[in-house]
CSV table of C-alpha atoms in Angstrom, one decimal:
chain,number,residue,atom,x,y,z
A,61,MET,CA,-12.5,-25.1,32.9
A,62,VAL,CA,-11.8,-26.8,29.6
A,63,ASP,CA,-14.7,-29.3,29.2
A,64,PRO,CA,-17.7,-28.3,27.0
A,65,ILE,CA,-20.1,-28.9,29.9
A,66,ASP,CA,-18.3,-26.2,31.9
A,67,GLU,CA,-19.6,-23.5,29.6
A,68,TYR,CA,-23.2,-24.5,30.2
A,69,CYS,CA,-22.8,-24.9,34.0
A,70,VAL,CA,-21.0,-21.6,34.6
A,71,GLN,CA,-23.8,-19.7,32.8
A,72,GLN,CA,-26.3,-20.9,35.4
A,73,LEU,CA,-23.9,-20.9,38.4
A,74,LYS,CA,-23.5,-17.2,38.8
A,75,GLU,CA,-21.6,-17.4,42.1
A,76,PHE,CA,-19.9,-19.8,44.4
A,77,ASP,CA,-19.2,-19.6,48.1
A,78,SER,CA,-20.7,-16.0,48.1
A,79,LYS,CA,-18.2,-14.9,45.4
A,80,LYS,CA,-19.4,-13.8,41.9
A,81,LEU,CA,-17.8,-15.8,39.1
A,82,VAL,CA,-16.1,-13.6,36.5
A,83,SER,CA,-14.8,-14.6,33.1
A,84,LEU,CA,-11.3,-13.3,32.2
A,85,THR,CA,-12.1,-13.6,28.5
A,86,LYS,CA,-15.0,-11.0,28.6
A,87,GLU,CA,-14.9,-7.2,28.8
A,88,ASN,CA,-15.6,-5.0,31.8
A,89,LEU,CA,-13.1,-6.9,34.0
A,90,GLU,CA,-12.1,-4.7,37.0
A,91,PHE,CA,-9.1,-4.9,39.3
A,92,ASP,CA,-8.5,-3.2,42.6
A,93,GLU,CA,-6.5,0.0,42.1
A,94,THR,CA,-5.3,3.0,44.0
A,95,ASP,CA,-6.1,6.5,43.0
A,96,GLU,CA,-2.5,7.0,41.8
A,97,GLU,CA,-2.7,3.9,39.6
A,98,LYS,CA,-6.0,5.1,38.1
A,99,ALA,CA,-4.5,8.4,37.3
A,100,GLN,CA,-1.5,6.8,35.6
A,101,TRP,CA,-3.8,4.5,33.6
A,102,GLU,CA,-5.8,7.5,32.4
A,103,GLU,CA,-2.6,9.1,31.1
A,104,LYS,CA,-1.8,5.9,29.2
A,105,VAL,CA,-5.3,5.8,27.7
A,106,LYS,CA,-4.9,9.3,26.3
A,107,ASP,CA,-1.3,8.6,25.1
A,108,PHE,CA,-2.5,5.5,23.1
A,109,GLU,CA,-5.7,7.0,21.8
A,110,GLY,CA,-4.3,7.6,18.3
A,111,LEU,CA,-3.1,4.0,17.9
A,112,CYS,CA,-6.4,2.6,19.2
A,113,LYS,CA,-8.3,4.7,16.6
A,114,VAL,CA,-6.0,3.5,13.7
A,115,ILE,CA,-6.5,-0.1,14.8
A,116,LYS,CA,-10.3,0.3,14.9
A,117,ASP,CA,-10.3,2.0,11.5
A,118,THR,CA,-8.0,-0.7,10.0
A,119,LEU,CA,-10.0,-3.7,11.3
A,120,GLY,CA,-13.4,-2.1,10.7
A,121,ASP,CA,-16.4,-4.2,11.6
A,122,ARG,CA,-14.3,-7.1,12.7
A,123,VAL,CA,-14.0,-5.5,16.2
A,124,GLU,CA,-16.4,-3.3,18.1
A,125,LYS,CA,-13.7,-1.2,19.6
A,126,CYS,CA,-10.0,-1.1,20.5
A,127,VAL,CA,-8.9,-0.2,24.1
A,128,LEU,CA,-6.0,-0.6,26.4
A,129,SER,CA,-5.8,-3.8,28.4
A,130,LYS,CA,-5.0,-4.4,32.1
A,131,ARG,CA,-5.4,-8.1,31.9
A,132,VAL,CA,-2.6,-8.8,29.3
A,133,VAL,CA,1.0,-9.1,30.7
A,134,ASP,CA,3.2,-10.6,28.0
A,135,SER,CA,1.2,-10.7,24.8
A,136,PRO,CA,0.8,-7.5,22.7
A,137,CYS,CA,-3.0,-7.9,22.5
A,138,CYS,CA,-6.0,-10.1,23.1
A,139,LEU,CA,-9.6,-10.4,22.0
A,140,VAL,CA,-12.5,-10.4,24.5
A,141,THR,CA,-16.2,-10.8,24.0
A,142,GLY,CA,-19.2,-8.9,25.4
A,143,GLU,CA,-20.1,-9.4,29.1
A,144,TYR,CA,-23.4,-11.1,28.2
A,145,GLY,CA,-22.4,-12.8,25.0
A,146,TRP,CA,-20.7,-16.1,24.2
A,147,SER,CA,-17.2,-16.7,25.2
A,148,ALA,CA,-14.7,-17.9,22.6
A,149,ASN,CA,-15.0,-21.5,23.7
A,150,MET,CA,-18.8,-21.3,23.7
A,151,GLU,CA,-18.9,-19.8,20.2
A,152,ARG,CA,-16.7,-22.7,19.0
A,153,ILE,CA,-19.0,-25.3,20.6
A,154,MET,CA,-22.1,-23.7,19.1
A,155,LYS,CA,-20.6,-23.5,15.6
A,156,ALA,CA,-19.9,-27.2,15.8
A,157,GLN,CA,-23.6,-28.0,16.4
A,158,ALA,CA,-25.3,-29.6,13.4
A,159,LEU,CA,-28.7,-28.1,14.1
A,160,ARG,CA,-27.6,-24.7,15.4
A,161,ASP,CA,-29.8,-21.6,15.1
A,162,SER,CA,-28.0,-19.1,12.9
A,163,ALA,CA,-30.2,-16.2,14.0
A,164,MET,CA,-29.5,-16.8,17.6
A,165,GLY,CA,-25.8,-17.4,16.9
A,166,GLY,CA,-25.5,-14.0,15.3
A,167,HIS,CA,-27.0,-12.3,18.3
A,168,MET,CA,-25.1,-14.2,21.0
A,169,ALA,CA,-21.7,-14.1,19.2
A,170,SER,CA,-21.3,-10.4,20.1
A,171,LYS,CA,-18.7,-8.1,18.6
A,172,LYS,CA,-15.1,-8.6,19.7
A,173,THR,CA,-13.1,-6.0,21.6
A,174,MET,CA,-9.4,-5.8,20.9
A,175,GLU,CA,-7.4,-5.0,24.0
A,176,ILE,CA,-3.7,-3.9,23.5
A,177,ASN,CA,-0.9,-4.1,26.0
A,178,PRO,CA,0.6,-0.6,26.3
A,179,ASP,CA,3.8,-2.0,28.0
A,180,ASN,CA,4.6,-4.4,25.1
A,181,ALA,CA,7.5,-3.6,22.9
A,182,ILE,CA,5.6,-4.3,19.7
A,183,VAL,CA,2.7,-2.0,20.6
A,184,LYS,CA,5.1,0.7,21.7
A,185,GLU,CA,6.9,0.5,18.3
A,186,MET,CA,3.6,0.5,16.4
A,187,LYS,CA,2.6,3.6,18.3
A,188,SER,CA,5.8,5.3,17.4
A,189,LYS,CA,5.4,4.5,13.7
A,190,ILE,CA,1.8,5.6,13.6
A,191,GLY,CA,2.9,8.9,15.3
A,192,ALA,CA,5.4,9.4,12.4
A,193,ASP,CA,3.0,8.3,9.6
A,194,GLU,CA,-0.6,7.5,10.3
A,195,ASN,CA,-1.0,5.8,6.9
A,196,ASP,CA,2.0,3.5,7.3
A,197,LYS,CA,1.1,0.4,5.3
A,198,THR,CA,3.5,-1.8,7.3
A,199,VAL,CA,1.8,-1.0,10.6
A,200,LYS,CA,-1.6,-1.7,9.1
A,201,ASP,CA,-0.4,-5.0,7.8
A,202,LEU,CA,0.9,-5.8,11.3
A,203,ILE,CA,-2.5,-4.8,12.8
A,204,ASN,CA,-4.2,-7.4,10.6
A,205,LEU,CA,-1.6,-10.0,11.5
A,206,LEU,CA,-1.9,-9.3,15.2
A,207,PHE,CA,-5.7,-9.5,15.0
A,208,ASP,CA,-5.5,-13.0,13.3
A,209,THR,CA,-2.9,-14.1,15.8
A,210,SER,CA,-5.2,-12.9,18.7
A,211,LEU,CA,-8.1,-14.9,17.2
A,212,LEU,CA,-6.1,-18.1,17.6
A,213,GLN,CA,-4.6,-17.2,20.9
A,214,SER,CA,-8.0,-16.2,22.4
A,215,GLY,CA,-9.6,-19.4,21.2
A,216,PHE,CA,-11.5,-18.2,18.1
A,217,SER,CA,-11.3,-19.7,14.6
A,218,LEU,CA,-9.8,-17.9,11.6
A,219,ASN,CA,-12.3,-16.7,9.1
A,220,ASP,CA,-9.7,-16.5,6.3
A,221,PRO,CA,-6.7,-18.7,6.9
A,222,THR,CA,-5.3,-18.0,3.4
A,223,ASN,CA,-4.8,-14.3,4.1
A,224,PHE,CA,-3.3,-15.1,7.4
A,225,ALA,CA,-0.8,-17.5,5.8
A,226,THR,CA,0.0,-14.8,3.2
A,227,ARG,CA,0.8,-12.3,5.9
A,228,ILE,CA,3.0,-14.8,7.7
A,229,HIS,CA,4.9,-15.5,4.5
A,230,ARG,CA,5.4,-11.8,3.9
A,231,MET,CA,6.8,-11.3,7.4
A,232,ILE,CA,9.2,-14.2,6.9
A,233,LYS,CA,10.4,-12.6,3.6
A,234,LEU,CA,11.0,-9.4,5.5
A,235,GLY,CA,12.9,-11.2,8.2
A,236,LEU,CA,15.1,-12.9,5.5
A,237,SER,CA,15.5,-9.6,3.6
A,238,ILE,CA,13.8,-11.1,0.5
A,239,ASP,CA,12.3,-8.7,-2.0
A,240,ASP,CA,8.8,-9.3,-3.1
A,241,VAL,CA,9.5,-9.7,-6.8
A,242,ASP,CA,7.5,-11.5,-9.5
A,243,GLU,CA,9.1,-15.0,-9.4
A,244,SER,CA,7.4,-15.9,-12.6
A,245,ALA,CA,9.6,-13.3,-14.4
A,246,ASP,CA,12.6,-15.7,-14.0
A,247,ILE,CA,10.9,-18.5,-15.9
A,248,ASN,CA,12.0,-18.8,-19.6
A,249,ASP,CA,8.9,-18.8,-21.8
A,250,ASP,CA,10.7,-21.0,-24.4
A,251,ASP,CA,11.1,-23.8,-21.8
A,252,THR,CA,7.4,-24.0,-20.9
A,253,PRO,CA,5.2,-26.4,-22.9
A,254,GLU,CA,2.3,-25.1,-24.9
A,255,LEU,CA,-1.0,-25.8,-23.2
A,256,GLU,CA,-2.9,-26.5,-26.5
A,257,ASP,CA,-0.6,-29.3,-27.5
A,258,THR,CA,-0.7,-30.8,-24.0
A,259,GLU,CA,-4.5,-30.8,-24.0
A,260,GLU,CA,-4.7,-32.4,-27.5
A,261,SER,CA,-2.3,-35.2,-26.5
A,262,LYS,CA,-4.5,-35.9,-23.4
A,263,MET,CA,-7.6,-36.1,-25.5
A,264,GLU,CA,-5.9,-38.5,-27.9
A,265,GLU,CA,-5.0,-40.7,-24.9
A,266,VAL,CA,-8.7,-40.7,-23.8
A,267,ASP,CA,-9.9,-41.6,-27.3
């Protein structure tokens, strides 16, 4: 369902053909599981409890909580909204309204929940690094980068594209083994023009 009208229709159409409609982009999604699968899942939840706490502490108020995900297969994480709040698509539609109600928007655009995939290689490596050093700055930088990427992937809009671009550039530098040095240090001060002279010449041209 990709059309804007679908968001309004599904909110009123609670079920179809005696089957309850469930949004895959909202929390409290349940799958049929055996007792053995439930026990294995509970062990994973305990195993990743430390990483979930670090992610929540790093992101702060940007997410309501961080939990393990059963819905994600390939991606390291995703963002879901409250069961009775707006979906990502509905939030984008409402933000585009010229005469939107900001007070209502703040209430309906509920807090986001970050769900991480315990079987993903990135998440496993992050868990390993956090286990070795809970204050690892690289991991915390990756957490912010994953959050911004999940915003885009889950259909939300970025609040701060500049910081996202900065983190991407930093990751590219790491991949290319480029040190984060002050590039301005390589510039010869003798070759740079004096600002005062430049401004005076411009004023003369105006006169």
